[in-house]
mmCIF file of C-alpha atoms in Angstrom:
data_model
loop_
_atom_site.group_PDB
_atom_site.id
_atom_site.type_symbol
_atom_site.label_atom_id
_atom_site.label_comp_id
_atom_site.label_asym_id
_atom_site.label_seq_id
_atom_site.Cartn_x
_atom_site.Cartn_y
_atom_site.Cartn_z
ATOM 1 C CA MET X 28 1.467 -24.432 7.998
ATOM 2 C CA PRO X 29 -0.063 -21.373 6.335
ATOM 3 C CA GLN X 30 -3.817 -21.318 5.923
ATOM 4 C CA GLU X 31 -5.436 -21.586 2.520
ATOM 5 C CA SER X 32 -5.900 -18.205 0.903
ATOM 6 C CA SER X 33 -9.167 -16.636 -0.121
ATOM 7 C CA HIS X 34 -7.367 -14.308 -2.587
ATOM 8 C CA ARG X 35 -7.966 -15.881 -5.973
ATOM 9 C CA VAL X 36 -5.651 -15.057 -8.894
ATOM 10 C CA ALA X 37 -6.592 -15.853 -12.500
ATOM 11 C CA LEU X 38 -3.761 -15.978 -15.034
ATOM 12 C CA VAL X 39 -5.200 -15.609 -18.549
ATOM 13 C CA VAL X 40 -3.135 -17.206 -21.324
ATOM 14 C CA ASP X 41 -3.709 -17.369 -25.062
ATOM 15 C CA GLU X 42 -2.091 -18.543 -28.282
ATOM 16 C CA GLY X 43 1.538 -17.396 -28.258
ATOM 17 C CA SER X 44 1.729 -16.340 -24.606
ATOM 18 C CA ASN X 45 5.263 -15.964 -23.274
ATOM 19 C CA PRO X 46 6.328 -18.905 -21.041
ATOM 20 C CA PHE X 47 8.602 -16.642 -18.994
ATOM 21 C CA GLU X 48 5.815 -14.344 -17.851
ATOM 22 C CA MET X 49 3.515 -17.294 -17.207
ATOM 23 C CA SER X 50 6.265 -18.787 -15.047
ATOM 24 C CA VAL X 51 6.661 -15.519 -13.132
ATOM 25 C CA ALA X 52 2.986 -15.573 -12.170
ATOM 26 C CA THR X 53 3.171 -19.261 -11.274
ATOM 27 C CA GLU X 54 6.322 -18.822 -9.187
ATOM 28 C CA LEU X 55 5.044 -15.811 -7.270
ATOM 29 C CA PHE X 56 1.371 -16.649 -6.802
ATOM 30 C CA GLY X 57 1.025 -20.376 -7.454
ATOM 31 C CA LEU X 58 3.735 -21.993 -5.333
ATOM 32 C CA ARG X 59 3.004 -22.794 -1.714
ATOM 33 C CA ARG X 60 5.165 -20.886 0.786
ATOM 34 C CA PRO X 61 5.416 -23.053 3.920
ATOM 35 C CA GLU X 62 8.054 -20.690 5.333
ATOM 36 C CA LEU X 63 5.389 -17.974 5.647
ATOM 37 C CA ASP X 64 2.919 -18.004 8.521
ATOM 38 C CA HIS X 65 -0.038 -16.445 6.730
ATOM 39 C CA PRO X 66 -2.386 -17.337 3.867
ATOM 40 C CA TRP X 67 -1.036 -17.232 0.331
ATOM 41 C CA TYR X 68 -2.694 -16.954 -3.089
ATOM 42 C CA ASP X 69 -4.883 -19.415 -4.978
ATOM 43 C CA LEU X 70 -3.787 -19.349 -8.642
ATOM 44 C CA THR X 71 -5.781 -20.664 -11.611
ATOM 45 C CA VAL X 72 -4.391 -20.673 -15.168
ATOM 46 C CA CYS X 73 -7.227 -20.156 -17.625
ATOM 47 C CA SER X 74 -7.957 -19.468 -21.281
ATOM 48 C CA ALA X 75 -10.764 -19.016 -23.768
ATOM 49 C CA VAL X 76 -9.730 -22.379 -25.262
ATOM 50 C CA PRO X 77 -8.752 -25.594 -23.438
ATOM 51 C CA ASP X 78 -5.367 -26.019 -25.186
ATOM 52 C CA VAL X 79 -2.850 -23.234 -25.861
ATOM 53 C CA ARG X 80 0.353 -23.322 -27.926
ATOM 54 C CA VAL X 81 2.839 -20.991 -26.260
ATOM 55 C CA HIS X 82 5.242 -18.548 -27.904
ATOM 56 C CA LEU X 83 6.880 -19.951 -31.080
ATOM 57 C CA GLY X 84 4.949 -23.196 -30.583
ATOM 58 C CA LEU X 85 7.612 -24.571 -28.219
ATOM 59 C CA PHE X 86 5.014 -26.581 -26.329
ATOM 60 C CA THR X 87 1.280 -26.796 -25.707
ATOM 61 C CA ILE X 88 -0.547 -26.335 -22.404
ATOM 62 C CA THR X 89 -3.614 -28.552 -22.062
ATOM 63 C CA GLY X 90 -6.419 -28.922 -19.559
ATOM 64 C CA LEU X 91 -6.699 -25.195 -18.847
ATOM 65 C CA ALA X 92 -9.594 -23.773 -16.883
ATOM 66 C CA GLY X 93 -12.120 -21.662 -18.758
ATOM 67 C CA LEU X 94 -12.636 -17.925 -18.462
ATOM 68 C CA GLU X 95 -15.146 -18.497 -15.673
ATOM 69 C CA ALA X 96 -12.064 -18.378 -13.424
ATOM 70 C CA VAL X 97 -11.797 -14.671 -14.282
ATOM 71 C CA GLU X 98 -15.361 -14.140 -13.054
ATOM 72 C CA GLU X 99 -14.372 -15.378 -9.586
ATOM 73 C CA ALA X 100 -10.870 -13.886 -9.288
ATOM 74 C CA ASP X 101 -9.753 -11.090 -6.995
ATOM 75 C CA THR X 102 -6.705 -10.437 -9.219
ATOM 76 C CA VAL X 103 -6.644 -11.019 -12.982
ATOM 77 C CA ILE X 104 -3.240 -11.223 -14.742
ATOM 78 C CA VAL X 105 -2.907 -10.771 -18.504
ATOM 79 C CA PRO X 106 0.551 -11.751 -19.869
ATOM 80 C CA ASN X 107 2.041 -10.483 -23.099
ATOM 81 C CA ARG X 108 0.457 -10.361 -26.568
ATOM 82 C CA PRO X 109 2.973 -11.886 -29.024
ATOM 83 C CA ASP X 110 1.736 -9.598 -31.801
ATOM 84 C CA PRO X 111 0.201 -6.354 -30.506
ATOM 85 C CA TRP X 112 -1.335 -5.744 -33.946
ATOM 86 C CA VAL X 113 -3.584 -8.793 -33.476
ATOM 87 C CA PRO X 114 -6.558 -7.872 -31.290
ATOM 88 C CA PRO X 115 -7.257 -10.020 -28.228
ATOM 89 C CA ARG X 116 -10.147 -12.449 -28.317
ATOM 90 C CA PRO X 117 -13.498 -10.702 -27.791
ATOM 91 C CA GLU X 118 -14.399 -13.093 -24.978
ATOM 92 C CA VAL X 119 -11.171 -12.191 -23.145
ATOM 93 C CA VAL X 120 -11.888 -8.473 -23.541
ATOM 94 C CA ALA X 121 -15.429 -8.991 -22.255
ATOM 95 C CA SER X 122 -14.222 -10.946 -19.222
ATOM 96 C CA VAL X 123 -11.670 -8.228 -18.371
ATOM 97 C CA ARG X 124 -14.410 -5.577 -18.584
ATOM 98 C CA ARG X 125 -16.681 -7.568 -16.278
ATOM 99 C CA ALA X 126 -13.807 -8.046 -13.822
ATOM 100 C CA ALA X 127 -13.182 -4.292 -13.828
ATOM 101 C CA ARG X 128 -16.852 -3.511 -13.204
ATOM 102 C CA ARG X 129 -16.979 -5.731 -10.128
ATOM 103 C CA GLY X 130 -13.748 -4.239 -8.721
ATOM 104 C CA ALA X 131 -11.181 -6.978 -9.377
ATOM 105 C CA ARG X 132 -7.516 -5.973 -9.500
ATOM 106 C CA LEU X 133 -6.194 -6.066 -13.078
ATOM 107 C CA VAL X 134 -2.547 -6.711 -13.949
ATOM 108 C CA SER X 135 -0.676 -6.870 -17.257
ATOM 109 C CA PHE X 136 2.855 -8.012 -18.062
ATOM 110 C CA CYS X 137 4.796 -6.509 -21.001
ATOM 111 C CA SER X 138 2.571 -6.091 -24.079
ATOM 112 C CA GLY X 139 -0.405 -7.339 -22.066
ATOM 113 C CA ALA X 140 -1.133 -3.630 -21.625
ATOM 114 C CA PHE X 141 -2.603 -3.785 -25.151
ATOM 115 C CA THR X 142 -5.254 -6.218 -23.872
ATOM 116 C CA LEU X 143 -6.177 -4.004 -20.932
ATOM 117 C CA ALA X 144 -6.272 -0.971 -23.226
ATOM 118 C CA ALA X 145 -8.527 -2.823 -25.676
ATOM 119 C CA ALA X 146 -10.913 -3.469 -22.791
ATOM 120 C CA GLY X 147 -10.973 0.266 -22.019
ATOM 121 C CA VAL X 148 -9.809 -0.148 -18.417
ATOM 122 C CA LEU X 149 -6.716 2.040 -18.992
ATOM 123 C CA ASP X 150 -8.585 5.056 -20.390
ATOM 124 C CA GLY X 151 -7.295 8.228 -18.724
ATOM 125 C CA ARG X 152 -4.844 6.243 -16.588
ATOM 126 C CA ARG X 153 -1.096 5.823 -16.533
ATOM 127 C CA ALA X 154 0.317 2.576 -17.923
ATOM 128 C CA ALA X 155 3.583 0.898 -18.883
ATOM 129 C CA THR X 156 4.558 -1.459 -21.679
ATOM 130 C CA HIS X 157 7.813 -2.725 -23.164
ATOM 131 C CA TRP X 158 9.975 0.034 -24.653
ATOM 132 C CA ARG X 159 9.896 -1.713 -28.061
ATOM 133 C CA PHE X 160 6.116 -1.195 -28.251
ATOM 134 C CA GLU X 161 5.868 2.319 -26.828
ATOM 135 C CA GLU X 162 5.366 4.168 -30.113
ATOM 136 C CA LEU X 163 2.826 1.621 -31.360
ATOM 137 C CA PHE X 164 0.943 1.689 -28.065
ATOM 138 C CA ALA X 165 0.858 5.500 -28.053
ATOM 139 C CA ARG X 166 -0.587 5.539 -31.578
ATOM 140 C CA MET X 167 -3.152 2.824 -30.937
ATOM 141 C CA HIS X 168 -4.242 4.062 -27.512
ATOM 142 C CA PRO X 169 -3.808 7.841 -27.222
ATOM 143 C CA GLU X 170 -6.407 7.839 -24.443
ATOM 144 C CA VAL X 171 -3.872 6.121 -22.137
ATOM 145 C CA ARG X 172 -1.147 8.118 -20.353
ATOM 146 C CA LEU X 173 1.888 6.044 -21.303
ATOM 147 C CA GLU X 174 4.797 6.121 -18.820
ATOM 148 C CA ARG X 175 7.907 5.516 -20.893
ATOM 149 C CA ASP X 176 10.677 5.211 -18.303
ATOM 150 C CA VAL X 177 9.355 2.952 -15.552
ATOM 151 C CA LEU X 178 9.492 -0.730 -14.705
ATOM 152 C CA PHE X 179 5.815 -0.770 -13.734
ATOM 153 C CA VAL X 180 2.870 1.509 -12.968
ATOM 154 C CA ASP X 181 0.542 1.109 -9.992
ATOM 155 C CA GLU X 182 -2.836 2.791 -10.497
ATOM 156 C CA GLY X 183 -4.407 1.075 -7.502
ATOM 157 C CA ASP X 184 -6.763 -1.440 -9.105
ATOM 158 C CA VAL X 185 -4.950 -1.563 -12.469
ATOM 159 C CA LEU X 186 -1.196 -2.302 -12.632
ATOM 160 C CA THR X 187 1.029 -2.684 -15.696
ATOM 161 C CA ALA X 188 4.608 -3.984 -16.009
ATOM 162 C CA ALA X 189 7.027 -2.874 -18.735
ATOM 163 C CA GLY X 190 9.081 -5.835 -19.984
ATOM 164 C CA SER X 191 9.235 -9.537 -19.203
ATOM 165 C CA ALA X 192 11.606 -9.281 -16.244
ATOM 166 C CA ALA X 193 9.633 -6.281 -14.958
ATOM 167 C CA ALA X 194 6.849 -8.789 -14.303
ATOM 168 C CA LEU X 195 8.977 -9.927 -11.353
ATOM 169 C CA ASP X 196 9.256 -6.342 -10.113
ATOM 170 C CA LEU X 197 5.510 -5.839 -10.338
ATOM 171 C CA GLY X 198 4.735 -9.244 -8.828
ATOM 172 C CA LEU X 199 6.938 -8.536 -5.807
ATOM 173 C CA HIS X 200 5.319 -5.115 -5.533
ATOM 174 C CA LEU X 201 1.904 -6.801 -5.343
ATOM 175 C CA ILE X 202 3.172 -9.151 -2.639
ATOM 176 C CA ARG X 203 4.569 -6.125 -0.787
ATOM 177 C CA ARG X 204 1.176 -4.423 -1.035
ATOM 178 C CA ASP X 205 -0.716 -7.498 0.125
ATOM 179 C CA HIS X 206 1.655 -8.925 2.742
ATOM 180 C CA GLY X 207 4.268 -6.286 3.605
ATOM 181 C CA ALA X 208 7.920 -5.585 2.852
ATOM 182 C CA GLU X 209 9.383 -8.421 4.917
ATOM 183 C CA THR X 210 7.319 -11.065 3.139
ATOM 184 C CA ALA X 211 8.287 -9.592 -0.249
ATOM 185 C CA ASN X 212 11.942 -9.719 0.861
ATOM 186 C CA THR X 213 11.558 -13.375 1.869
ATOM 187 C CA VAL X 214 10.109 -14.287 -1.532
ATOM 188 C CA SER X 215 12.761 -12.263 -3.385
ATOM 189 C CA ARG X 216 15.532 -14.070 -1.495
ATOM 190 C CA ARG X 217 14.058 -17.406 -2.603
ATOM 191 C CA LEU X 218 14.118 -16.080 -6.170
ATOM 192 C CA VAL X 219 17.637 -14.627 -5.790
ATOM 193 C CA PHE X 220 16.165 -11.408 -7.179
ATOM 194 C CA ALA X 221 16.182 -7.865 -5.838
ATOM 195 C CA ALA X 222 13.046 -7.082 -3.824
ATOM 196 C CA HIS X 223 13.135 -3.569 -5.283
ATOM 197 C CA ARG X 224 15.088 -2.560 -8.383
ATOM 198 C CA GLU X 225 15.965 1.075 -8.771
ATOM 199 C CA GLY X 226 15.352 3.021 -11.933
ATOM 200 C CA GLY X 227 13.328 2.550 -15.082
ATOM 201 C CA GLN X 228 13.455 0.467 -18.224
ATOM 202 C CA ARG X 229 15.349 3.129 -20.167
ATOM 203 C CA GLN X 230 18.549 1.846 -18.545
ATOM 204 C CA PHE X 231 18.098 -1.331 -20.639
ATOM 205 C CA VAL X 232 17.532 0.341 -24.006
ATOM 206 C CA ARG X 233 20.433 -0.370 -26.342
ATOM 207 C CA ARG X 234 22.818 2.577 -26.672
ATOM 208 C CA PRO X 235 26.484 3.036 -27.636
ATOM 209 C CA LEU X 236 28.987 2.235 -24.919
ATOM 210 C CA PRO X 237 31.189 5.086 -23.724
ATOM 211 C CA GLU X 238 34.816 4.979 -24.769
ATOM 212 C CA THR X 239 35.789 4.727 -21.105
ATOM 213 C CA ALA X 240 33.238 2.987 -18.921
ATOM 214 C CA ASP X 241 32.370 4.614 -15.598
ATOM 215 C CA THR X 242 33.094 2.731 -12.393
ATOM 216 C CA SER X 243 30.019 0.972 -11.043
ATOM 217 C CA LEU X 244 27.829 2.814 -8.555
ATOM 218 C CA ALA X 245 27.542 -0.331 -6.421
ATOM 219 C CA PRO X 246 30.070 0.752 -3.724
ATOM 220 C CA VAL X 247 28.452 4.146 -3.127
ATOM 221 C CA LEU X 248 24.973 2.581 -3.100
ATOM 222 C CA ALA X 249 26.057 0.022 -0.497
ATOM 223 C CA TRP X 250 27.629 2.783 1.604
ATOM 224 C CA ALA X 251 24.509 4.948 1.375
ATOM 225 C CA ARG X 252 22.263 2.083 2.500
ATOM 226 C CA GLU X 253 24.369 1.806 5.657
ATOM 227 C CA HIS X 254 23.931 5.532 6.380
ATOM 228 C CA LEU X 255 20.304 6.218 5.488
ATOM 229 C CA GLY X 256 19.594 7.526 8.986
ATOM 230 C CA GLU X 257 22.133 10.306 8.537
ATOM 231 C CA PRO X 258 21.368 13.625 6.787
ATOM 232 C CA LEU X 259 22.705 12.447 3.431
ATOM 233 C CA ALA X 260 22.550 14.790 0.467
ATOM 234 C CA VAL X 261 23.452 14.310 -3.172
ATOM 235 C CA ALA X 262 26.715 16.141 -2.482
ATOM 236 C CA ASP X 263 27.619 13.489 0.130
ATOM 237 C CA LEU X 264 27.058 10.699 -2.396
ATOM 238 C CA ALA X 265 29.091 12.557 -4.999
ATOM 239 C CA SER X 266 31.922 13.064 -2.526
ATOM 240 C CA ARG X 267 31.891 9.383 -1.629
ATOM 241 C CA ALA X 268 32.052 8.494 -5.331
ATOM 242 C CA SER X 269 34.806 11.115 -5.892
ATOM 243 C CA VAL X 270 32.846 12.836 -8.650
ATOM 244 C CA SER X 271 30.940 16.088 -9.010
ATOM 245 C CA PRO X 272 27.174 16.151 -8.264
ATOM 246 C CA ALA X 273 26.506 16.718 -11.985
ATOM 247 C CA THR X 274 28.580 13.656 -12.917
ATOM 248 C CA LEU X 275 26.875 11.580 -10.232
ATOM 249 C CA HIS X 276 23.488 12.622 -11.587
ATOM 250 C CA ARG X 277 24.470 11.545 -15.108
ATOM 251 C CA ARG X 278 25.743 8.191 -13.844
ATOM 252 C CA PHE X 279 22.565 7.536 -11.853
ATOM 253 C CA ARG X 280 20.525 8.272 -14.955
ATOM 254 C CA ALA X 281 22.720 6.034 -17.107
ATOM 255 C CA GLU X 282 23.053 3.095 -14.693
ATOM 256 C CA LEU X 283 19.801 3.201 -12.726
ATOM 257 C CA GLY X 284 17.431 5.308 -14.807
ATOM 258 C CA THR X 285 16.648 7.574 -11.852
ATOM 259 C CA THR X 286 18.113 10.504 -9.910
ATOM 260 C CA PRO X 287 20.236 10.292 -6.745
ATOM 261 C CA LEU X 288 17.572 12.108 -4.725
ATOM 262 C CA ALA X 289 14.761 9.828 -5.925
ATOM 263 C CA TRP X 290 16.891 6.763 -5.178
ATOM 264 C CA LEU X 291 17.630 8.013 -1.653
ATOM 265 C CA ARG X 292 13.954 8.700 -0.984
ATOM 266 C CA ALA X 293 12.885 5.243 -2.195
ATOM 267 C CA GLU X 294 15.539 3.486 -0.101
ATOM 268 C CA ARG X 295 14.517 5.441 3.004
ATOM 269 C CA VAL X 296 10.860 4.542 2.556
ATOM 270 C CA LEU X 297 11.717 0.849 2.124
ATOM 271 C CA LEU X 298 13.799 0.963 5.317
ATOM 272 C CA ALA X 299 10.974 2.737 7.150
ATOM 273 C CA CYS X 300 8.507 0.054 6.072
ATOM 274 C CA ARG X 301 10.775 -2.708 7.373
ATOM 275 C CA LEU X 302 11.189 -0.888 10.703
ATOM 276 C CA ILE X 303 7.441 -0.333 11.012
ATOM 277 C CA GLU X 304 6.831 -4.044 10.453
ATOM 278 C CA THR X 305 9.105 -5.044 13.332
ATOM 279 C CA GLY X 306 6.851 -3.151 15.746
ATOM 280 C CA GLY X 307 9.663 -2.274 18.150
ATOM 281 C CA MET X 308 9.999 1.447 17.389
ATOM 282 C CA GLY X 309 7.705 4.433 17.631
ATOM 283 C CA PHE X 310 7.022 6.418 14.488
ATOM 284 C CA GLU X 311 9.294 9.294 15.529
ATOM 285 C CA ALA X 312 12.170 6.841 15.972
ATOM 286 C CA VAL X 313 11.371 5.203 12.614
ATOM 287 C CA ALA X 314 11.418 8.610 10.914
ATOM 288 C CA ARG X 315 14.839 9.382 12.398
ATOM 289 C CA ALA X 316 16.354 5.943 11.757
ATOM 290 C CA SER X 317 15.234 5.895 8.127
ATOM 291 C CA GLY X 318 16.396 9.435 7.413
ATOM 292 C CA LEU X 319 12.873 10.710 6.700
ATOM 293 C CA GLY X 320 13.278 13.140 9.584
ATOM 294 C CA SER X 321 9.786 13.913 10.847
ATOM 295 C CA THR X 322 6.636 11.909 11.485
ATOM 296 C CA ALA X 323 4.821 14.144 8.999
ATOM 297 C CA ASN X 324 7.309 13.235 6.263
ATOM 298 C CA LEU X 325 7.124 9.579 7.333
ATOM 299 C CA ARG X 326 3.328 9.599 7.025
ATOM 300 C CA ALA X 327 3.382 11.277 3.609
ATOM 301 C CA SER X 328 6.163 9.064 2.242
ATOM 302 C CA VAL X 329 4.744 5.746 3.462
ATOM 303 C CA ARG X 330 1.274 6.666 2.227
ATOM 304 C CA ALA X 331 2.645 7.593 -1.212
ATOM 305 C CA HIS X 332 4.571 4.303 -1.385
ATOM 306 C CA THR X 333 1.999 1.885 0.050
ATOM 307 C CA GLY X 334 -1.368 3.653 -0.151
ATOM 308 C CA VAL X 335 -1.823 3.651 3.636
ATOM 309 C CA GLY X 336 -0.300 5.563 6.547
ATOM 310 C CA PRO X 337 2.244 4.135 9.019
ATOM 311 C CA ALA X 338 -0.362 3.187 11.650
ATOM 312 C CA ARG X 339 -2.474 1.246 9.171
ATOM 313 C CA TYR X 340 0.645 -0.302 7.643
ATOM 314 C CA ARG X 341 1.774 -1.565 11.076
ATOM 315 C CA GLU X 342 -1.727 -2.837 11.770
ATOM 316 C CA ARG X 343 -1.660 -4.848 8.532
ATOM 317 C CA PHE X 344 1.941 -6.072 8.507
ATOM 318 C CA GLY X 345 3.339 -5.629 12.026
ATOM 319 C CA PRO X 346 3.745 -8.346 14.660
ATOM 320 C CA ARG X 347 0.514 -10.099 15.549
ATOM 321 C CA PRO X 348 -0.463 -9.878 19.229
ATOM 322 C CA PRO X 349 -0.128 -13.172 21.121
ATOM 323 C CA ALA X 350 -3.326 -15.200 21.287
ATOM 324 C CA ARG X 351 -5.077 -15.560 24.605
ATOM 325 C CA GLU X 352 -6.172 -18.892 25.967
ATOM 326 C CA GLY X 353 -9.051 -20.033 23.822
ATOM 327 C CA GLY X 354 -7.517 -18.515 20.677
ATOM 328 C CA ARG X 355 -8.638 -14.939 21.263
ATOM 329 C CA SER X 356 -6.219 -12.046 20.865
ATOM 330 C CA PRO X 357 -5.904 -9.473 23.652
ATOM 331 C CA ASP X 358 -7.859 -6.282 23.212
ATOM 332 C CA ARG X 359 -5.982 -3.359 21.680
ATOM 333 C CA SER X 360 -5.750 -0.229 23.728
#
């Protein structure tokens, strides 16, 4: 059985909060995960008021914890604001500011970025919100560097997700940061959801359909994932898809919201992280097997993706050494 976690998560809800995003936080951070052999999160749902009517008044949540839960949390999650024109409660803004001052990790889902911006914790930083609210957000908060074509933004201690479903992407990203790629993959399989979705939210913005729809990129993506260790180039993907590199680039932008080269790089880093976690390969072998080529490129790529280098990543998420008699682990050389 996994141990109890000391990482406390506070989910702040308010009048009109979206049940979907609340459920995402509950599913990812509130459910026990007996299939995992390490501590999980301790989630508390809290509010400035004891009873909250959710979006459209579909139902009411009662018996909520107070905002004192925010004062004790390591991660604070702010779901969407149903009407971004309505300012958040002053006591919520104050609690978010206090959490920021003491170094808590702050997270918003969808239009929850308006709450973080109102608290001033996004000033000078990058942030994401739903594409429907981008123009309003840019006008209301010009001090924030709005990223318009991403599913989420990770600024270290402040993270923002674009739309409702992007809350799942960001939540799995947090699990990947805290517990490693393999654990995030395990949780995503339970959810029947991709552990990492390519592209940005622009792929979901409504636009006219082409007269003749392109064939899906799925076959070439599956083929590329099986050959990441080879010196693949955009031209190789285009050849496999029987299109020109320019056409492939347009299709990647249309279907995935990213470029072929950026997709390849992200897939190689994810593969490298999984190989590092297994602990059975040296870093040179990991660099070759993942297609990153050199240990220098491996170090730079893993650090950019996870915030730590390969050695620290393996130390955090690799196999644990067997315990000695008496419960002590053998000394590391």
